Short mmCIF file of C-alpha atoms in Angstrom, two decimals:
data_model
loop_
_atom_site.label_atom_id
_atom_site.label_comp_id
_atom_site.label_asym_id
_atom_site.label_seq_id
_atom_site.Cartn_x
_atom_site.Cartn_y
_atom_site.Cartn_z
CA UNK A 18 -46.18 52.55 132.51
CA UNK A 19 -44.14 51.58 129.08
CA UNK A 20 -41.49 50.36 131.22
CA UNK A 21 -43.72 47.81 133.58
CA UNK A 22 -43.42 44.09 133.79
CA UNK A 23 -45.77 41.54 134.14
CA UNK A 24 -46.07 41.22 137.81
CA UNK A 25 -46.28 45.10 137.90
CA UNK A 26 -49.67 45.11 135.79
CA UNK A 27 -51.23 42.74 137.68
CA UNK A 28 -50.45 44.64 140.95
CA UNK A 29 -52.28 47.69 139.13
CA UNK A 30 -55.19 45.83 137.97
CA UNK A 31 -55.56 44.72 141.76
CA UNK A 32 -55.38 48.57 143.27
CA UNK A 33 -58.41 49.57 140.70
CA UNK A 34 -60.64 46.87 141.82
CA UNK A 35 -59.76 44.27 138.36
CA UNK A 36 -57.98 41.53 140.18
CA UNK A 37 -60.21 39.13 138.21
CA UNK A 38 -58.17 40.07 135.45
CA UNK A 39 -54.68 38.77 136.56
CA UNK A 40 -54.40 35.29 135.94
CA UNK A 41 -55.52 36.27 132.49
CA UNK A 42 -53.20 38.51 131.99
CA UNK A 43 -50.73 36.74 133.16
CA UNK A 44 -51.45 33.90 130.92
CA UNK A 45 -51.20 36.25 128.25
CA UNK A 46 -47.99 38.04 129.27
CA UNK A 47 -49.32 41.99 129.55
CA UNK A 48 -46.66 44.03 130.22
CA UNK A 49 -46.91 47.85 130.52
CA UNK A 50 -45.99 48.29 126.78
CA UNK A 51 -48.49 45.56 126.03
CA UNK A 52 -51.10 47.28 127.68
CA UNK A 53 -50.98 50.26 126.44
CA UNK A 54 -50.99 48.86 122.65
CA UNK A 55 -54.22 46.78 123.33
CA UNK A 56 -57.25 48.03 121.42
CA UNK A 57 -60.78 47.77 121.69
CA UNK A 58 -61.15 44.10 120.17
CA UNK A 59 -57.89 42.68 121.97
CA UNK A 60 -59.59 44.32 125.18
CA UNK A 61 -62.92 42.09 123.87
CA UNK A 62 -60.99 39.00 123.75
CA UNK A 63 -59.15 39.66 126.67
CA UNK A 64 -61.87 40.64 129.12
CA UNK A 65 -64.76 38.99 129.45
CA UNK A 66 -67.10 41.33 131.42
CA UNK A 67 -68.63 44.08 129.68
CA UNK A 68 -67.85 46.40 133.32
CA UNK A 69 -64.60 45.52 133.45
CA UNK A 70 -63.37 46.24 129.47
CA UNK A 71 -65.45 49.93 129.78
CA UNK A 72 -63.47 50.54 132.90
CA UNK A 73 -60.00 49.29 131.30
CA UNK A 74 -60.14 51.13 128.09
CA UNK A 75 -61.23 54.26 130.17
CA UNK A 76 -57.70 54.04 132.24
CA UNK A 77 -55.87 53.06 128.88
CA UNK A 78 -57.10 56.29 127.24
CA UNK A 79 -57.02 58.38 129.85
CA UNK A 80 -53.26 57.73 130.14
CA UNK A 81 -52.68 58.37 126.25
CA UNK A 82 -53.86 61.33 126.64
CA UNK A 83 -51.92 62.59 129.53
CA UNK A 84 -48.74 61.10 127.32
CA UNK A 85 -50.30 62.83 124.17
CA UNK A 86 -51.20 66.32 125.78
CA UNK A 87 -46.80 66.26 127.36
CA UNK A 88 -45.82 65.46 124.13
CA UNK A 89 -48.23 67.92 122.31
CA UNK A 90 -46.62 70.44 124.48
CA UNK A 91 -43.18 69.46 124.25
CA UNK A 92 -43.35 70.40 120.10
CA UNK A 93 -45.09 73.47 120.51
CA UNK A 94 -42.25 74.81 123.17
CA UNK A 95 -39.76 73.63 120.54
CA UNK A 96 -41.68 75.33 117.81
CA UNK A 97 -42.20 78.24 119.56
CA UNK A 98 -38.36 78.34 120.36
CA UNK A 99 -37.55 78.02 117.02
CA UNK A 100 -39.77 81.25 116.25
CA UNK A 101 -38.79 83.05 119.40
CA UNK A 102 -35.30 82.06 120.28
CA UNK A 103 -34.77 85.53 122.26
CA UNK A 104 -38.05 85.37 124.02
CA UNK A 105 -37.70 81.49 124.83
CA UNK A 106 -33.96 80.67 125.89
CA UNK A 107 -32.76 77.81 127.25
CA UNK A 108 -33.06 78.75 130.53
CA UNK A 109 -36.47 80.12 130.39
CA UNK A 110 -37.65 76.85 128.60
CA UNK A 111 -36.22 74.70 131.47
CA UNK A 112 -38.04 77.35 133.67
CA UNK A 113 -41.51 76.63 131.76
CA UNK A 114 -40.78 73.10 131.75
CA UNK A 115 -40.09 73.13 135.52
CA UNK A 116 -43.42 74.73 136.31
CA UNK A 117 -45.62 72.77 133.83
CA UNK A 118 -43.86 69.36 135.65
CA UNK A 119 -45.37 71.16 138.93
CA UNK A 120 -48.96 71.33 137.36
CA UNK A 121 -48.81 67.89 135.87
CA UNK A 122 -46.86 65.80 138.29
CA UNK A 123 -50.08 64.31 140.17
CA UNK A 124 -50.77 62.30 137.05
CA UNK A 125 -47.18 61.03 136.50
CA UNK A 126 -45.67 60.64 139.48
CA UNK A 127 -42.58 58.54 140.08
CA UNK A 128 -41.32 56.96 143.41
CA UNK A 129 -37.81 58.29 144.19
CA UNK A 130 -34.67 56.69 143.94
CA UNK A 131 -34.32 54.96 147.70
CA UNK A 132 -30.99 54.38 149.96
CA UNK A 133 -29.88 51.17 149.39
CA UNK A 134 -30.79 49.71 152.86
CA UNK A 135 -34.44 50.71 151.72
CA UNK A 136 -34.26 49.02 148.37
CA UNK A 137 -33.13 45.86 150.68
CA UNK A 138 -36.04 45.88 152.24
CA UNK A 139 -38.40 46.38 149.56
CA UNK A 140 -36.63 43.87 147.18
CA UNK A 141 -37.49 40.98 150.15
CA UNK A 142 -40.64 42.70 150.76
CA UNK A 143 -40.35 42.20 154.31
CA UNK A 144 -43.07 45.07 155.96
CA UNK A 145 -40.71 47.50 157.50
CA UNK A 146 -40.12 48.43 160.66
CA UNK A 147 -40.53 51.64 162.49
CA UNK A 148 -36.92 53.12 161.26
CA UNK A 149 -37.63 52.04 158.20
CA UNK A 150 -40.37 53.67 157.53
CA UNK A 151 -39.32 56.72 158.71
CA UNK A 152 -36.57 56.63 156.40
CA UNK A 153 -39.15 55.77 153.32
CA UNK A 154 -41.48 58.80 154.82
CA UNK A 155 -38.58 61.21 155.29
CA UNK A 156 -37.11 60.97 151.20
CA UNK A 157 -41.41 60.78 149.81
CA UNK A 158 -41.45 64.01 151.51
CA UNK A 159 -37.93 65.30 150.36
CA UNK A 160 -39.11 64.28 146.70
CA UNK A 161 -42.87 65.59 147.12
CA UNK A 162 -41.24 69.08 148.47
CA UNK A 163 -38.46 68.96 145.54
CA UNK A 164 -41.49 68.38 142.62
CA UNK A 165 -43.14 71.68 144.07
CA UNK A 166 -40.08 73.26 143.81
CA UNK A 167 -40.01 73.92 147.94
CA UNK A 168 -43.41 74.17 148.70
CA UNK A 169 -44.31 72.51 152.20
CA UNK A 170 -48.06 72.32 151.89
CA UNK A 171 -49.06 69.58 149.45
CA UNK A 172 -52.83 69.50 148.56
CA UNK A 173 -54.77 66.24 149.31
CA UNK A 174 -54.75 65.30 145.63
CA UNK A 175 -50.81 65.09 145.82
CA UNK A 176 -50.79 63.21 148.92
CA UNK A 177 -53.38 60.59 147.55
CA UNK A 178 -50.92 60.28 143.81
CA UNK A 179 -47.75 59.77 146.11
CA UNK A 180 -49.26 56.96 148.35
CA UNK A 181 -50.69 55.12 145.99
CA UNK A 182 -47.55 54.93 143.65
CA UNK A 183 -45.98 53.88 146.85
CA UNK A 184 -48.26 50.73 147.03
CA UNK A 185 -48.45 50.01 143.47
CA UNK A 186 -44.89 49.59 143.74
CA UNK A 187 -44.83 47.45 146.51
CA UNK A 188 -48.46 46.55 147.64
CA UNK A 189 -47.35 44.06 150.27
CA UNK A 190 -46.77 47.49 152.72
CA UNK A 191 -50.56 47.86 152.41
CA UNK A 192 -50.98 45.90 155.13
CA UNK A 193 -54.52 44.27 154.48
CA UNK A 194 -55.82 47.28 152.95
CA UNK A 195 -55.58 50.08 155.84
CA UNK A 196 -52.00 51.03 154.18
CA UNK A 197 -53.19 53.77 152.24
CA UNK A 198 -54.51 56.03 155.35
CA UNK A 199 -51.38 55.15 157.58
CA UNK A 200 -49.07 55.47 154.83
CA UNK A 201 -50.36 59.22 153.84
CA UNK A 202 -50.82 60.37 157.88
CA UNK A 203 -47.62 59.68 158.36
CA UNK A 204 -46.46 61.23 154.94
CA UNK A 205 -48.28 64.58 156.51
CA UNK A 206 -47.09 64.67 159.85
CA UNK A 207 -43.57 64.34 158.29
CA UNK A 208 -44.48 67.61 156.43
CA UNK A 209 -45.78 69.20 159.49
CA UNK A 210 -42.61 68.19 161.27
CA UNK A 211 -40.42 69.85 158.75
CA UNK A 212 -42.49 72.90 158.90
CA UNK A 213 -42.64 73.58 162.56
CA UNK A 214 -39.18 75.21 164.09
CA UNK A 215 -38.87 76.69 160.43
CA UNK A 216 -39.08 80.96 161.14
CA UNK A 217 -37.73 82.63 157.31
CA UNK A 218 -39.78 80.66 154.65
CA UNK A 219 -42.62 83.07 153.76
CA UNK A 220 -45.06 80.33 152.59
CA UNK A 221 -44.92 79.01 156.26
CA UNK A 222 -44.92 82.11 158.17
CA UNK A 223 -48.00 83.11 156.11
CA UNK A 224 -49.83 79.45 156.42
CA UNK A 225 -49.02 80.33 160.01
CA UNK A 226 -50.85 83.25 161.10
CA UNK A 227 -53.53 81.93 159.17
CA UNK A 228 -54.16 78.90 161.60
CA UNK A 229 -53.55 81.02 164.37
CA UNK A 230 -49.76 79.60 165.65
CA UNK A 231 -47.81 82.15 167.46
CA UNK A 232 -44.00 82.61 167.34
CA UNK A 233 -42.11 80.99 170.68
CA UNK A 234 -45.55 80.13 172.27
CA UNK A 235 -46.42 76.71 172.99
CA UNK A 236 -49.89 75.46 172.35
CA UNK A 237 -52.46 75.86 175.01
CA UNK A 238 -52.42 72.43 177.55
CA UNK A 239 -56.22 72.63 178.08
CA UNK A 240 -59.23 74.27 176.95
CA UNK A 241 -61.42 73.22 179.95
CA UNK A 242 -61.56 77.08 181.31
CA UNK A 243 -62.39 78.84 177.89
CA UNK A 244 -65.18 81.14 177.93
CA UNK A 245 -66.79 83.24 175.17
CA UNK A 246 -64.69 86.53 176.63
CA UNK A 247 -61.10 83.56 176.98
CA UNK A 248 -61.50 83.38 172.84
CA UNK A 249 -60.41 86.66 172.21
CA UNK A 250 -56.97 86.26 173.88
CA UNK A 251 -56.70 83.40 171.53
CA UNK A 252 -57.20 85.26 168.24
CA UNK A 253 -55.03 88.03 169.47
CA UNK A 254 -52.77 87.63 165.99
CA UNK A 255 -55.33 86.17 163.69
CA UNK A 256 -55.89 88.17 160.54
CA UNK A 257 -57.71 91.65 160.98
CA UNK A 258 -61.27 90.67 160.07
CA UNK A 259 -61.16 87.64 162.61
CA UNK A 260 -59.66 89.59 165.86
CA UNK A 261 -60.88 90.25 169.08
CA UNK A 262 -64.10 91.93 169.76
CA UNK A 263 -65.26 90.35 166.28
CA UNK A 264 -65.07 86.90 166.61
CA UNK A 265 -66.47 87.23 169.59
CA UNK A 266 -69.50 88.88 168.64
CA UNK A 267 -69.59 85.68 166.20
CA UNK A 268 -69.47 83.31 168.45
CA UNK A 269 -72.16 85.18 170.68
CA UNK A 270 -74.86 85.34 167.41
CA UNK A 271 -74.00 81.78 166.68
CA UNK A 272 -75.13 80.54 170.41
CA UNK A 273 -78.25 82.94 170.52
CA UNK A 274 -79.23 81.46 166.97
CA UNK A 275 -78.95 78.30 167.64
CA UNK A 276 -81.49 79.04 170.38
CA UNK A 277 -84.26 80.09 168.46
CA UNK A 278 -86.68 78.01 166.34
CA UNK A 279 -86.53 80.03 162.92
CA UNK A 280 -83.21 80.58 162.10
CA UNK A 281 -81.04 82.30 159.57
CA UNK A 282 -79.58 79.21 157.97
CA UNK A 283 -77.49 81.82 155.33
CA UNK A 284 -76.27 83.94 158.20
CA UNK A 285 -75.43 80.75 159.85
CA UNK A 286 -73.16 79.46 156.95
CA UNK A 287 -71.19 82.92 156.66
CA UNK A 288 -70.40 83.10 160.60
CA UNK A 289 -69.43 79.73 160.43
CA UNK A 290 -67.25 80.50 157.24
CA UNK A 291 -65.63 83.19 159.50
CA UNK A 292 -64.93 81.45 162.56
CA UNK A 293 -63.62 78.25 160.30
CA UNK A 294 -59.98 79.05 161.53
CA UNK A 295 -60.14 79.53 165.46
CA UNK A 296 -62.67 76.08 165.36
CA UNK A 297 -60.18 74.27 163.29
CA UNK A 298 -57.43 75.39 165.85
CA UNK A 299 -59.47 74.42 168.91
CA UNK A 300 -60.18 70.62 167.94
CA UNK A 301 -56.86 70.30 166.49
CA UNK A 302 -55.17 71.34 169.85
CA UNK A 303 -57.47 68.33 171.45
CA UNK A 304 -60.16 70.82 173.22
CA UNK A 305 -62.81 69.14 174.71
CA UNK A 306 -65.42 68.20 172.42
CA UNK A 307 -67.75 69.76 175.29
CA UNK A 308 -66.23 73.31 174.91
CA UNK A 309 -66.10 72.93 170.73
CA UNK A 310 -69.87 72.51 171.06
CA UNK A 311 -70.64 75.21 173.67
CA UNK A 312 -68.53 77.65 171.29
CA UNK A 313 -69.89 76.51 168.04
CA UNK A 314 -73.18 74.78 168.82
CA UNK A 315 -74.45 74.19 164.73
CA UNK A 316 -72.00 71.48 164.60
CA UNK A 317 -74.77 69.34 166.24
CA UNK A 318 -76.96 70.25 163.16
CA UNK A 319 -76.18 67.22 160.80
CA UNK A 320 -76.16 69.62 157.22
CA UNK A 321 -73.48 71.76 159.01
CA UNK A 322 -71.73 69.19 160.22
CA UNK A 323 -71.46 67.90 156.48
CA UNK A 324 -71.18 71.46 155.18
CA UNK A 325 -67.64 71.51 157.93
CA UNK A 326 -66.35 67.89 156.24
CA UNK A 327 -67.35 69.57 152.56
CA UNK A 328 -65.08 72.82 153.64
CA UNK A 329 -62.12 70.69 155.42
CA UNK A 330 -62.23 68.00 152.18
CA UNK A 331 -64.02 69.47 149.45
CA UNK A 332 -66.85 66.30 149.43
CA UNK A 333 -70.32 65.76 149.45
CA UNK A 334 -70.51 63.78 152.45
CA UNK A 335 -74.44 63.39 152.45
CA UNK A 336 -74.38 62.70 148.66
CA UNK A 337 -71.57 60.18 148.28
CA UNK A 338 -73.18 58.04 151.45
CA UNK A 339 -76.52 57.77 149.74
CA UNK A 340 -74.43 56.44 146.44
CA UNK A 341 -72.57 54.07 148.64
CA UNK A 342 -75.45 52.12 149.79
CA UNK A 343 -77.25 52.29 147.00
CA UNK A 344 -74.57 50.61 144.67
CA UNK A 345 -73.16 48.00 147.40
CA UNK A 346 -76.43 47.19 149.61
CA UNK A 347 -77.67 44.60 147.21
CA UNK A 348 -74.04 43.02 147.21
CA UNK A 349 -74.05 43.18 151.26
CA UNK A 350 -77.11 41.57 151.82
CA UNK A 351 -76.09 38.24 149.36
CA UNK A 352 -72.77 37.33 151.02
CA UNK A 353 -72.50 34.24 152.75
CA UNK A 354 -71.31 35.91 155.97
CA UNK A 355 -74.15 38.08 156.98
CA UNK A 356 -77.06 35.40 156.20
CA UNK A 357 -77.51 34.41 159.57
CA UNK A 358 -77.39 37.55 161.64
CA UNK A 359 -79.98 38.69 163.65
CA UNK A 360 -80.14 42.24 161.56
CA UNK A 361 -80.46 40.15 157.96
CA UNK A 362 -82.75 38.22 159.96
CA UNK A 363 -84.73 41.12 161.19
CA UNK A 364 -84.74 42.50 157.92
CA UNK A 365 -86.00 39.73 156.10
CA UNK A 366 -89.33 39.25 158.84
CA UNK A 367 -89.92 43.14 157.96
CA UNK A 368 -89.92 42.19 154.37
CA UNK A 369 -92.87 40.30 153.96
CA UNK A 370 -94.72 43.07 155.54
CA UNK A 371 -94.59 45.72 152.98
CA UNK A 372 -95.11 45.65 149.00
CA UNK A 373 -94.14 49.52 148.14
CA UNK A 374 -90.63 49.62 146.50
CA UNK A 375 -89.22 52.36 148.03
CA UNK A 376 -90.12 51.03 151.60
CA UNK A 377 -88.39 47.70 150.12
CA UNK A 378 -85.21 49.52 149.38
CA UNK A 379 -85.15 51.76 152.30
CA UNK A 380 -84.94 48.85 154.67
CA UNK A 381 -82.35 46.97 152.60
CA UNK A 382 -80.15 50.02 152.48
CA UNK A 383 -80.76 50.29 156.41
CA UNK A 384 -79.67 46.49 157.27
CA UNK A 385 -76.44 46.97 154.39
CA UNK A 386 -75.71 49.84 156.34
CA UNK A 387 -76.11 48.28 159.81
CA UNK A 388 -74.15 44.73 158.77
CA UNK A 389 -70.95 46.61 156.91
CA UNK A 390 -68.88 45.72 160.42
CA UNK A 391 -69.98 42.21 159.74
CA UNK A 392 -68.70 42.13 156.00
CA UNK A 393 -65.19 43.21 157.82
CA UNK A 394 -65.06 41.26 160.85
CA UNK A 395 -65.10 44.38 162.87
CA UNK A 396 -66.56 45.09 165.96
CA UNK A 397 -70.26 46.02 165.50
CA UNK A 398 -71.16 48.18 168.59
CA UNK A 399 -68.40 50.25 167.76
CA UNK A 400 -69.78 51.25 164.78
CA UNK A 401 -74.15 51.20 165.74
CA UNK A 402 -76.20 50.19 168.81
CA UNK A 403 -79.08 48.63 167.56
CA UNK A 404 -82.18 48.73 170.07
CA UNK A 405 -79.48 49.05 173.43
CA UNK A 406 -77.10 51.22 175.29
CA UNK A 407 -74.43 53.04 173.59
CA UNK A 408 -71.55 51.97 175.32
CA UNK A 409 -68.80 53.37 173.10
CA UNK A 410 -66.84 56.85 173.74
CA UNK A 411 -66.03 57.21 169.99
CA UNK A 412 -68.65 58.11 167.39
CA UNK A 413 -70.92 55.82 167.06
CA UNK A 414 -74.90 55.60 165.83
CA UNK A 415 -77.67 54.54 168.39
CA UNK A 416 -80.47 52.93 165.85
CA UNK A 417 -83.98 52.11 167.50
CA UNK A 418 -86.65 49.88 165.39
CA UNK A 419 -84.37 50.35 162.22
CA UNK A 420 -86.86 48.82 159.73
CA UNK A 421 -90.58 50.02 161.62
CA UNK A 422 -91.10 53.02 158.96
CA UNK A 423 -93.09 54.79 161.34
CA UNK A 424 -90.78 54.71 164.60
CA UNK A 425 -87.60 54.02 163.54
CA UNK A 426 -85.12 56.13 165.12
CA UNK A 427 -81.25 57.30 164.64
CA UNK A 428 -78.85 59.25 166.15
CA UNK A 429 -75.06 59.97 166.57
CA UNK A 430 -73.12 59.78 169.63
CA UNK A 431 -69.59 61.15 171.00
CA UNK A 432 -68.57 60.30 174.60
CA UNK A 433 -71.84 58.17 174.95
CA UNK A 434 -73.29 61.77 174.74
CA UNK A 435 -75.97 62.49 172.10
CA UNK A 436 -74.47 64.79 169.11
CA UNK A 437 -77.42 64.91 167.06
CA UNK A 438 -80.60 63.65 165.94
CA UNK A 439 -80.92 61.84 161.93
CA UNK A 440 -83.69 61.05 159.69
CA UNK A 441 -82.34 57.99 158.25
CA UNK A 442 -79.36 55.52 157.48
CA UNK A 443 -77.90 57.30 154.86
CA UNK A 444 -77.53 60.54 156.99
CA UNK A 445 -76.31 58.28 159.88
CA UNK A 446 -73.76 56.78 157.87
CA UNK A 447 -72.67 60.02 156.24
CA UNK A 448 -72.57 61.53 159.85
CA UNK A 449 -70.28 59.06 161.27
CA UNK A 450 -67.89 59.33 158.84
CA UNK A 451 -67.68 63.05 158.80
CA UNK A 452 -67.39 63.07 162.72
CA UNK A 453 -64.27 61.32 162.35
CA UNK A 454 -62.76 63.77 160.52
CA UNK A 455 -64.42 67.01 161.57
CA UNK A 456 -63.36 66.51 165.19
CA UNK A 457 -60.48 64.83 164.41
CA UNK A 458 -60.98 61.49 166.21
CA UNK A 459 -58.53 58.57 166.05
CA UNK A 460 -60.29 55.37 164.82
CA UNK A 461 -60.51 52.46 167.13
CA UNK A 462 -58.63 50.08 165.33
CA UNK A 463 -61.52 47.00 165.63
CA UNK A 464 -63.64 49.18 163.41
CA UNK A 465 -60.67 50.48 161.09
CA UNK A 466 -61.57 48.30 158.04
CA UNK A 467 -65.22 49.30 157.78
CA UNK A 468 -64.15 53.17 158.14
CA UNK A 469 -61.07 52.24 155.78
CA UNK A 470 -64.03 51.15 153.30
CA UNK A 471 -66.41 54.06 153.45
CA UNK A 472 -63.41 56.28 153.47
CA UNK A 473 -61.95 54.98 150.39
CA UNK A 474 -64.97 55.21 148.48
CA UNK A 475 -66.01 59.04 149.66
CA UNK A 476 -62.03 60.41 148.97
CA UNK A 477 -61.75 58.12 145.46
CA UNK A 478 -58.64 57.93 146.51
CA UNK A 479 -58.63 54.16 145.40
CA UNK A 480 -60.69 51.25 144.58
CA UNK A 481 -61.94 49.50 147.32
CA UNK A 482 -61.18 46.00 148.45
CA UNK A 483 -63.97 43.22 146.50
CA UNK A 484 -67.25 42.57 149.05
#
């Protein structure tokens, strides 16, 4: 960060949500070394809103003290060295050093040194073309796989750092703000590219047999003919406590539970927790979303449909939905481009009819929810069917009387079939999103930006574009 220019700090300030700030500090010439000296009164000076100087002086510190903590640890290796020259050699210190850069990398990343017909490229900043960016994709994930010192399985965390150095450096490949989820599938379907004739590395082989691939066997064309008996014969190599006879007597419990009124919600969890692997294997070889369901039926129950996205992504689905609309609905509902609809419209009629303020900011939160497309310029039924058919084959919510308290209605569909029943917007919303993911569904690209959104704010994995 010492080393950035101008132009290079404003590009930063505009990936964390503080574009306000750039002509500013432009005026003022901010570099990287500039920023980092400013204090909390130059910050005061600098920055008028109160927001906007907590959340700069909180990315200022928390950089000094990622700097601080290397160079903390940099003296006490050389100290310790000093002390301990036999147990702490030179090659065992480069060896220490080497494995603390793997544990710290994420935070300090830096974009590797591209071929020169790249740097052409970038240095016009001409968008690149489908070469190109295989040749940009192809050294990230030569780099990525040299900084964990030839590990091919990444964590999210280190896909999300990679990307969005990539745009920081050059934002224009953003490509009005869906870059970052292109830019990091394509970074892992490089890695699973690199990983798939590969037959010695024991990191792979193990990785594997977990997911259940099979040695010179090709994956299975169609799934339309599985039964409860046909899973066994696909488990045949799975780990011990997942083969044959036992998954299937998982599978069985799972459908007969499902069935029954009361059920065993904790024993539900753990079977599910069991069976994670062959599931995961199914929708990932594109099995019909029919024979998923017949398999595993509790994916129709919304909680363990958010329980699947919390143990695929490690996020509250539910939780971060309910903080989405809660923070931006008020901000939705005063643009310019939504004051005419027929749902602000709706919503404003319904208004006048109720005094209690949690009915008040129910039915905000509903229409915020319901007009996000709108905010985008996306294509609304797409994304909800408000009081008609649902005409859509990808996910997509069927809302009836959204703001009557008493009969309002939601629900969440997949191939214009009904997935599951939900008690209000929030759950919708958080449902949609996770169905996305959990059956791993493409999405249509005239509802990318409002997905993009949502997205962006339940990974963190960047600030979202300004409503």
């Amino acid at each position: 960060m010492e080393s950035w220019s101008v132009e290079q700090v404003c590009n930063w300030l505009k990936l964390r949500n503080l574009g306000e700030l750039v002509p500013k500090f432009r005026e003022e010439e901010i570099s990287g070394a500039a920023l980092l000296a400013l204090n909390d009164r130059m910050v005061q000076q600098l920055v008028k809103k109160i927001g906007h100087q907590a959340v700069l002086m909180d990315l200022i510190k928390k950089y000094q003290q990622q700097k601080s903590g290397l160079e903390s640890l940099t003296y006490c290796c050389e100290t310790a060295s000093q002390k301990f020259p036999e147990v702490i050699s030179g090659k065992n210190l480069k060896s220490f050093f080497v494995r603390h850069k793997m544990l710290q990398w994420t935070s300090s990343y830096v974009l590797p040194d591209f071929p020169y017909d790249v740097k052409c490229i970038l240095a016009e900043k001409k968008c690149p073309d489908h070469s190109m960016r295989i040749r940009i994709i192809e050294f990230l994930q030569a780099d990525m796989t040299k900084y964990l010192e030839g590990s091919l399985y990444p964590n999210s965390q280190q896909y999300n750092v990679v990307v969005s150095a990539l745009l920081q450096a050059y934002p224009f490949l953003d490509e009005d703000g869906n870059g970052f989820l292109l830019w990091k599938r394509a970074l892992k379907d490089r890695f699973k590219y690199v990983r798939r004739p590969i037959e010695d590395d024991e990191q792979v082989l193990r990785n594997k047999c977990k997911f259940g691939h099979r040695r010179g066997q090709s994956r299975k064309s169609s799934f339309a003919e599985n039964t409860l008996d046909g899973v066994q014969g696909q488990v045949e190599e799975e780990p011990a406590h997942l083969k044959g006879s036992a998954m299937d007597l998982h599978i069985k419990w799972l459908n007969q539970e499902y069935m029954k009124t009361q059920r065993n919600w904790e024993e539900v969890e753990n079977r599910m927790n069991v069976t994670i692997e062959i599931r995961r294997k199914m929708i990932s070889d594109k099995a019909p979303l029919k024979d998923v369901l017949r398999l595993f039926p509790f994916l129709r129950c919304p909680y363990q449909l958010f329980r699947e996205f919390q143990l695929l992504t490690h996020m509250d689905i539910h939780k971060k939905t309910v903080e989405i609309l809660e923070i931006y609905s008020e901000n939705i509902l005063s643009l310019y481009v939504v004051r005419n609809n027929p749902i602000n419209i709706m919503l404003q009629e319904n208004l006048k009819q109720h005094t209690e303020e949690d009915v008040l900011k129910y039915m905000k939160m509903t229409a915020a929810c319901l007009l996000l497309p709108e905010v985008f310029g996306d294509d609304s039924s797409l994304f909800a069917a408000v009081n008609e058919e649902v005409k859509a084959v990808t996910p997509v919510l069927e809302v009836k009387n959204p703001f009557n308290v008493n009969s309002c209605e939601f629900a969440l569909y997949i191939e214009r079939e009904e997935l599951a029943q939900l008690d209000d917007c929030t759950m919708a919303l958080a449902a949609l999103v996770a169905a996305f993911h959990v059956f791993d569904i493409p999405c249509p690209k005239r509802i990318h930006r409002t997905l993009n959104f949502l997205e962006s704010l339940v990974f963190e994995v960047r600030s979202p574009a300004a409503l």
